[in-house]
Amino acid sequence: MSRIYNFSAGPGVLPESVLQKVQAEMLDYRGNGMSVMEMSHRSKAFDDIIKKAEADLRKLMQIPENYKVLFLQGGASTQFAMVPLNLFRNKKADYVNTGSWSKKAMAEARRYGEVNMVASSEDQTFNYIPEITQEMFDSEADYVHITTNNTIYGTRFPSLPPVGDVPLVADMSSNIISQYYDVSKFGLIYAGAQKNIAPAGVTIVIIKDDLADSPLEITPTMLRYSTYIESDSLFNTPPCFAIYVAGLVFEWLLDQGGIKAIEKQNNEKAALLYNYLDQSALFESTVKGADRSIMNIPYVTGNSELDAKFIKEADDAGFKTLKGHRSVGGMRASIYNAMPVQGVKDLVAFMKDFENKNK
Ligand SMILES: *Cc1c(COP(=O)(O)O)cnc(C)c1O
């Protein structure tokens, strides 16, 4: 077996011990004589799996009683439409534009109502989080939408915007369970699981219960939150296997000491890379100051040929998928929860060596 260091932005690295457990339970899941993939979603065994996954996520994120946890399909991209379809009352919402995902979310919401872009960082290739004050928001808006962590550009909201009584909706796809958030500050949180939680196929939604009860009339059954609330996410066949792996990842994270412990480790991992980048004469971080993501770290040399050389040599040395998104160029190291500290240390050592050879 040879595992490499996977710096992919998504699907992302999963904890090795979780993969081993999945492997060990593949042919005979805990005496059931079959894998979770082959099992009825109405079985007792699967009911235990989904209930335990929800309970552990509630424990990890300290999710209050009046919030529902849903396991959906369609990825974060389906939430771009589900959010307005279910939350529009006055049919207008405020969006903060911090990157490609925010733009896609706005484009979907515009199909059903008025989208007010309150702030944007597009003027500088989204390399910062715009300054936001409460006066910018419309108190009549149905919600305010933000992307807490911008996977492509490597920015993160350093604090939550002051939205007053308007529900705050967050696309948390690339930093859910990587740091502590007070869930009661949000109306709705959603995340495609394939960045920090599980294989692709399951989307987590955490919704304050009073937001789910009046979807727009046109909303299809499958796109109503109430459908999944009423059926405990079992209206139709859910993504059983992905939910099972998500549950194992939640168990793993609880064993690591929970969100506070992983947040500390994530800060340390990010600091290792940023500290090196800030003193390097070759590499440079594309994001400055407090808006830096601790999950996705883009960096450049300023010379695209040298970037390509670095990516090639890093790949050969077992540091995989470091190529940056085409809209930023250069490199991007995604260092999700499951990326070991050693992986970041080894990457920094490799970068130092490359710098010495190429200055
Ligand atoms: C990856 C990502 C998405 C898209 O997720 P899908 O599950 O592929 O639809 C949306 N928002 C953010 C912030 C992402 O990182």
Coordinates of C-alpha atoms and ligand atoms in Angstrom, one line a residue:
M1 CA 0.0 0.0 0.0
S2 CA 1.2 3.5 -0.7
R3 CA -0.9 6.4 0.3
I4 CA 0.1 9.8 -1.1
Y5 CA -0.6 13.2 0.4
N6 CA -3.8 14.3 -1.3
F7 CA -4.2 18.1 -1.4
S8 CA -7.3 18.0 -3.5
A9 CA -10.0 20.7 -3.0
G10 CA -12.7 18.1 -3.4
P11 CA -13.5 15.3 -3.1
G12 CA -10.9 15.6 -0.4
V13 CA -8.7 13.5 1.9
L14 CA -10.5 11.2 4.4
P15 CA -9.0 9.9 7.6
E16 CA -7.0 6.7 7.0
S17 CA -8.5 5.0 10.0
V18 CA -12.0 5.6 8.6
L19 CA -11.0 4.1 5.3
Q20 CA -9.6 1.1 7.1
K21 CA -12.8 0.7 9.0
V22 CA -14.9 0.9 5.9
Q23 CA -12.6 -1.8 4.3
A24 CA -12.9 -4.1 7.3
E25 CA -16.7 -3.7 7.4
M26 CA -17.2 -3.9 3.6
L27 CA -18.2 -7.6 3.1
D28 CA -20.0 -8.1 6.4
Y29 CA -21.2 -5.0 8.1
R30 CA -21.3 -5.8 11.8
G31 CA -22.8 -9.3 11.5
N32 CA -25.4 -8.4 8.8
G33 CA -23.6 -10.5 6.2
M34 CA -23.7 -7.7 3.6
S35 CA -22.2 -4.2 3.0
V36 CA -23.9 -1.0 3.8
M37 CA -24.2 -0.4 0.1
E38 CA -26.5 -3.4 -0.3
M39 CA -28.6 -2.8 2.7
S40 CA -32.2 -1.6 2.8
H41 CA -32.5 2.0 3.9
R42 CA -35.5 0.8 6.0
S43 CA -33.5 -1.8 7.8
K44 CA -32.7 -1.6 11.6
A45 CA -29.0 -1.5 10.8
F46 CA -29.3 1.5 8.5
D47 CA -31.7 3.3 10.9
D48 CA -29.0 3.0 13.6
I49 CA -26.4 4.3 11.2
I50 CA -28.3 7.5 10.2
K51 CA -29.5 8.2 13.7
K52 CA -26.0 7.8 15.2
A53 CA -24.6 10.0 12.4
E54 CA -27.1 12.8 13.2
A55 CA -26.5 12.4 17.0
D56 CA -22.8 12.7 16.6
L57 CA -23.0 15.7 14.3
R58 CA -25.3 17.4 16.8
K59 CA -22.8 16.7 19.5
L60 CA -19.8 17.9 17.5
M61 CA -21.5 21.2 16.3
Q62 CA -23.6 21.6 19.5
I63 CA -26.7 21.9 17.3
P64 CA -29.7 23.3 19.3
E65 CA -32.9 21.3 19.6
N66 CA -34.9 23.6 17.4
Y67 CA -32.6 22.9 14.4
K68 CA -33.2 20.0 12.0
V69 CA -30.3 18.0 10.5
L70 CA -31.0 16.7 7.0
F71 CA -29.1 14.3 4.8
L72 CA -29.9 15.3 1.2
Q73 CA -28.6 14.7 -2.3
G74 CA -27.8 17.0 -5.2
G75 CA -24.7 18.6 -3.7
A76 CA -24.3 22.1 -2.4
S77 CA -25.3 23.3 -5.9
T78 CA -28.9 22.0 -5.4
Q79 CA -29.0 24.2 -2.2
F80 CA -28.5 27.2 -4.4
A81 CA -32.1 26.7 -5.5
M82 CA -33.6 25.0 -2.5
V83 CA -32.7 27.9 -0.2
P84 CA -34.7 30.5 -2.1
L85 CA -37.5 28.1 -3.0
N86 CA -38.0 27.4 0.7
L87 CA -37.1 30.6 2.4
F88 CA -38.6 33.2 0.1
R89 CA -41.6 35.0 1.6
N90 CA -41.0 38.6 0.5
K91 CA -39.1 37.1 -2.4
K92 CA -35.9 39.1 -1.8
A93 CA -32.6 38.2 -0.3
D94 CA -29.2 39.7 0.3
Y95 CA -26.0 38.0 -1.0
V96 CA -22.4 38.6 -0.3
N97 CA -20.4 37.8 -3.4
T98 CA -17.1 36.3 -2.4
G99 CA -16.4 34.0 -5.3
S100 CA -17.7 31.6 -8.0
W101 CA -19.9 29.6 -5.6
S102 CA -21.6 32.8 -4.3
K103 CA -22.2 33.8 -7.9
K104 CA -23.8 30.5 -8.7
A105 CA -25.9 30.7 -5.6
M106 CA -27.1 34.2 -6.7
A107 CA -27.9 33.1 -10.2
E108 CA -30.2 30.4 -8.9
A109 CA -32.0 32.6 -6.4
R110 CA -32.6 35.2 -9.2
R111 CA -35.0 32.7 -10.9
Y112 CA -37.4 33.0 -8.0
G113 CA -37.1 36.5 -6.7
E114 CA -34.9 39.6 -6.1
V115 CA -31.2 39.2 -5.3
N116 CA -29.5 42.1 -3.8
M117 CA -25.7 41.8 -3.9
V118 CA -24.7 43.8 -0.8
A119 CA -21.0 43.5 -1.2
S120 CA -18.4 41.9 -3.5
S121 CA -14.7 41.2 -3.7
E122 CA -14.7 40.5 -7.4
D123 CA -12.7 43.7 -8.1
Q124 CA -9.6 41.9 -6.8
T125 CA -10.2 38.3 -8.0
F126 CA -12.0 37.6 -4.7
N127 CA -8.7 37.7 -2.7
Y128 CA -10.4 39.3 0.3
I129 CA -13.7 39.4 2.2
P130 CA -15.5 42.8 1.8
E131 CA -16.2 45.0 4.8
I132 CA -19.8 44.6 5.9
T133 CA -22.0 46.6 8.2
Q134 CA -25.5 46.1 9.3
E135 CA -26.8 49.2 7.3
M136 CA -25.9 47.3 4.1
F137 CA -28.7 44.8 4.7
D138 CA -32.4 45.1 3.9
S139 CA -34.3 44.3 7.1
E140 CA -37.2 43.1 4.9
A141 CA -34.9 40.5 3.2
D142 CA -35.9 36.9 3.7
Y143 CA -32.3 35.9 4.4
V144 CA -28.6 36.9 4.0
H145 CA -26.5 34.4 2.1
I146 CA -22.7 34.0 2.6
T147 CA -20.0 31.5 1.7
T148 CA -18.1 31.1 4.9
N149 CA -15.0 29.6 3.2
N150 CA -14.2 30.2 -0.4
T151 CA -12.6 27.0 -1.7
I152 CA -11.3 28.4 -4.9
Y153 CA -9.9 31.8 -3.7
G154 CA -8.7 30.7 -0.2
T155 CA -10.6 33.3 1.8
R156 CA -12.8 32.9 4.9
F157 CA -15.1 35.2 6.7
P158 CA -13.1 36.3 9.7
S159 CA -16.3 36.8 11.6
L160 CA -20.0 36.5 10.8
P161 CA -21.7 39.6 9.3
P162 CA -24.1 41.6 11.5
V163 CA -27.4 40.6 10.0
G164 CA -29.7 41.6 12.8
D165 CA -32.9 39.6 12.8
V166 CA -32.7 38.4 9.2
P167 CA -31.8 34.7 9.0
L168 CA -28.2 34.1 8.0
V169 CA -27.7 31.3 5.4
A170 CA -24.3 29.9 4.9
D171 CA -22.7 27.7 2.3
M172 CA -20.2 25.9 4.6
S173 CA -19.2 23.2 2.1
S174 CA -15.4 23.6 2.5
N175 CA -15.1 24.5 6.2
I176 CA -17.9 22.7 8.1
I177 CA -16.6 20.9 11.2
S178 CA -13.2 22.5 10.7
Q179 CA -13.8 25.2 13.3
Y180 CA -16.3 26.2 15.9
Y181 CA -19.4 28.1 14.7
D182 CA -22.3 29.0 17.0
V183 CA -25.1 27.3 15.0
S184 CA -27.8 29.5 16.8
K185 CA -26.4 32.5 14.8
F186 CA -27.6 30.9 11.6
G187 CA -31.0 30.2 10.0
L188 CA -29.6 27.6 7.7
I189 CA -26.2 25.9 7.1
Y190 CA -25.5 23.7 4.1
A191 CA -22.5 21.7 2.9
G192 CA -21.7 19.2 0.2
A193 CA -20.0 16.5 2.2
Q194 CA -17.1 15.7 -0.2
K195 CA -14.7 18.3 1.1
N196 CA -14.5 17.6 4.8
I197 CA -17.0 14.9 5.8
A198 CA -17.5 12.0 3.4
P199 CA -17.4 10.8 -0.2
A200 CA -19.6 12.7 -2.7
G201 CA -23.3 12.1 -2.7
V202 CA -24.6 13.4 0.6
T203 CA -25.4 17.1 1.4
I204 CA -25.8 18.2 5.0
V205 CA -28.5 20.8 5.8
I206 CA -28.9 22.2 9.3
I207 CA -32.1 24.3 9.4
K208 CA -33.9 26.2 12.1
D209 CA -37.3 24.5 12.1
D210 CA -39.5 27.6 11.6
L211 CA -37.8 28.3 8.2
A212 CA -39.0 25.2 6.6
D213 CA -42.8 25.5 6.8
S214 CA -43.7 27.7 3.8
P215 CA -42.0 26.8 0.5
L216 CA -43.0 28.6 -2.6
E217 CA -46.0 26.9 -4.2
I218 CA -44.0 25.7 -7.2
T219 CA -41.4 23.9 -5.1
P220 CA -41.2 20.2 -6.1
T221 CA -41.7 17.7 -3.3
M222 CA -38.0 16.6 -3.6
L223 CA -36.9 20.2 -3.1
R224 CA -38.9 21.0 0.0
Y225 CA -37.1 20.8 3.3
S226 CA -40.4 19.8 4.9
T227 CA -40.3 16.5 2.9
Y228 CA -37.1 15.5 4.6
I229 CA -38.0 16.8 8.0
E230 CA -41.3 14.8 8.1
S231 CA -39.5 11.6 7.0
D232 CA -36.2 11.9 9.0
S233 CA -34.3 12.2 5.6
L234 CA -35.9 8.9 4.5
F235 CA -38.6 10.2 2.1
N236 CA -36.9 8.2 -0.7
T237 CA -33.6 6.2 -0.8
P238 CA -30.9 8.4 0.8
P239 CA -27.2 8.1 -0.1
C240 CA -26.8 5.3 2.4
F241 CA -23.1 4.6 1.9
A242 CA -22.0 8.2 2.0
I243 CA -24.1 8.7 5.2
Y244 CA -22.4 5.7 6.7
V245 CA -18.9 7.1 6.0
A246 CA -20.0 10.5 7.2
G247 CA -21.0 8.9 10.5
L248 CA -17.6 7.2 10.8
V249 CA -15.9 10.6 10.2
F250 CA -18.0 12.2 12.9
E251 CA -16.9 9.3 15.3
W252 CA -13.3 9.9 14.3
L253 CA -13.6 13.6 15.0
L254 CA -15.1 13.0 18.4
D255 CA -12.2 10.7 19.1
Q256 CA -9.8 13.5 18.1
G257 CA -11.4 15.7 20.8
G258 CA -14.1 17.3 18.7
I259 CA -14.3 20.6 16.8
K260 CA -12.2 22.7 19.3
A261 CA -9.3 20.2 19.1
I262 CA -9.4 20.0 15.3
E263 CA -9.7 23.7 15.0
K264 CA -6.5 24.1 17.0
Q265 CA -4.7 21.6 14.8
N266 CA -6.1 23.2 11.6
N267 CA -4.8 26.6 12.8
E268 CA -1.4 25.1 13.4
K269 CA -1.3 23.4 10.0
A270 CA -2.3 26.6 8.2
A271 CA 0.2 28.6 10.2
L272 CA 3.0 26.2 9.1
L273 CA 2.3 26.9 5.5
Y274 CA 1.5 30.7 5.8
N275 CA 4.6 31.3 7.9
Y276 CA 6.7 29.8 5.3
L277 CA 5.0 31.5 2.4
D278 CA 5.3 34.9 4.2
Q279 CA 9.1 34.6 4.4
S280 CA 9.7 32.8 1.1
A281 CA 11.5 34.7 -1.7
L282 CA 9.9 32.4 -4.3
F283 CA 6.4 31.5 -3.2
E284 CA 3.7 34.0 -2.3
S285 CA 0.2 33.6 -0.7
T286 CA -2.5 35.2 -2.8
V287 CA -4.6 36.2 0.3
K288 CA -3.4 38.6 3.0
G289 CA -4.3 39.1 6.6
A290 CA -7.3 38.0 8.6
D291 CA -9.3 36.8 5.5
R292 CA -7.1 33.8 5.0
S293 CA -8.7 30.4 4.8
I294 CA -7.3 27.6 7.1
M295 CA -8.7 25.0 4.7
N296 CA -7.7 26.1 1.2
I297 CA -4.4 27.9 0.7
P298 CA -3.6 29.2 -2.8
Y299 CA -0.1 30.4 -3.6
V300 CA 2.0 31.4 -6.7
T301 CA 5.6 32.0 -7.7
G302 CA 4.5 34.7 -10.2
N303 CA 6.0 32.7 -13.0
S304 CA 3.6 30.2 -14.6
E305 CA 6.4 28.0 -16.0
L306 CA 7.9 27.7 -12.6
D307 CA 4.5 26.9 -11.1
A308 CA 4.1 24.1 -13.6
K309 CA 7.6 22.8 -12.8
F310 CA 6.8 22.9 -9.1
I311 CA 3.5 21.1 -9.6
K312 CA 5.1 18.4 -11.7
E313 CA 8.0 17.8 -9.2
A314 CA 5.6 17.8 -6.2
D315 CA 3.4 15.3 -7.9
D316 CA 6.4 13.0 -8.6
A317 CA 7.3 13.3 -4.9
G318 CA 3.8 12.2 -3.7
F319 CA 2.3 15.7 -3.1
K320 CA -0.8 15.3 -5.2
T321 CA -3.4 17.7 -6.7
L322 CA -1.6 20.9 -5.8
K323 CA -2.6 22.6 -9.1
G324 CA -4.5 25.8 -8.4
H325 CA -8.0 26.5 -9.8
R326 CA -7.8 28.0 -13.3
S327 CA -9.3 31.3 -12.2
V328 CA -6.4 31.9 -9.7
G329 CA -3.5 29.9 -11.3
G330 CA -0.5 28.7 -9.4
M331 CA -1.0 26.2 -6.6
R332 CA -3.6 25.5 -4.0
A333 CA -3.0 23.2 -1.0
S334 CA -6.3 22.1 0.5
I335 CA -5.6 20.9 4.1
Y336 CA -8.9 19.6 5.3
N337 CA -9.4 18.0 8.8
A338 CA -8.0 14.6 7.6
M339 CA -4.7 16.0 6.2
P340 CA -2.1 15.0 8.8
V341 CA 0.1 17.7 10.3
Q342 CA 3.1 15.7 8.9
G343 CA 1.7 16.2 5.4
V344 CA 1.9 19.9 5.7
K345 CA 5.4 19.7 7.3
D346 CA 6.6 17.5 4.5
L347 CA 5.1 19.9 1.9
V348 CA 6.8 22.9 3.5
A349 CA 10.1 21.0 3.5
F350 CA 9.6 20.1 -0.1
M351 CA 8.8 23.7 -1.0
K352 CA 11.9 25.0 0.8
D353 CA 14.0 22.5 -1.1
F354 CA 12.5 23.6 -4.4
E355 CA 13.1 27.2 -3.5
N356 CA 16.7 26.6 -2.8
K357 CA 17.2 24.8 -6.2
N358 CA 15.3 27.4 -8.2
K359 CA 16.3 30.8 -6.8
Ligands
LIG1 C1 -17.5 22.5 -3.8 C2 -18.3 23.6 -3.4 C3 -19.6 23.8 -3.9 C4 -20.2 22.8 -4.9 O1 -20.5 21.6 -4.2 P1 -21.3 20.4 -5.0 O2 -21.6 19.5 -3.9 O3 -20.3 19.9 -6.0 O4 -22.5 21.0 -5.6 C5 -20.4 24.8 -3.4 N1 -19.9 25.7 -2.5 C6 -18.6 25.6 -2.1 C7 -18.1 26.6 -1.1 C8 -17.8 24.6 -2.5 O5 -16.6 24.4 -2.0

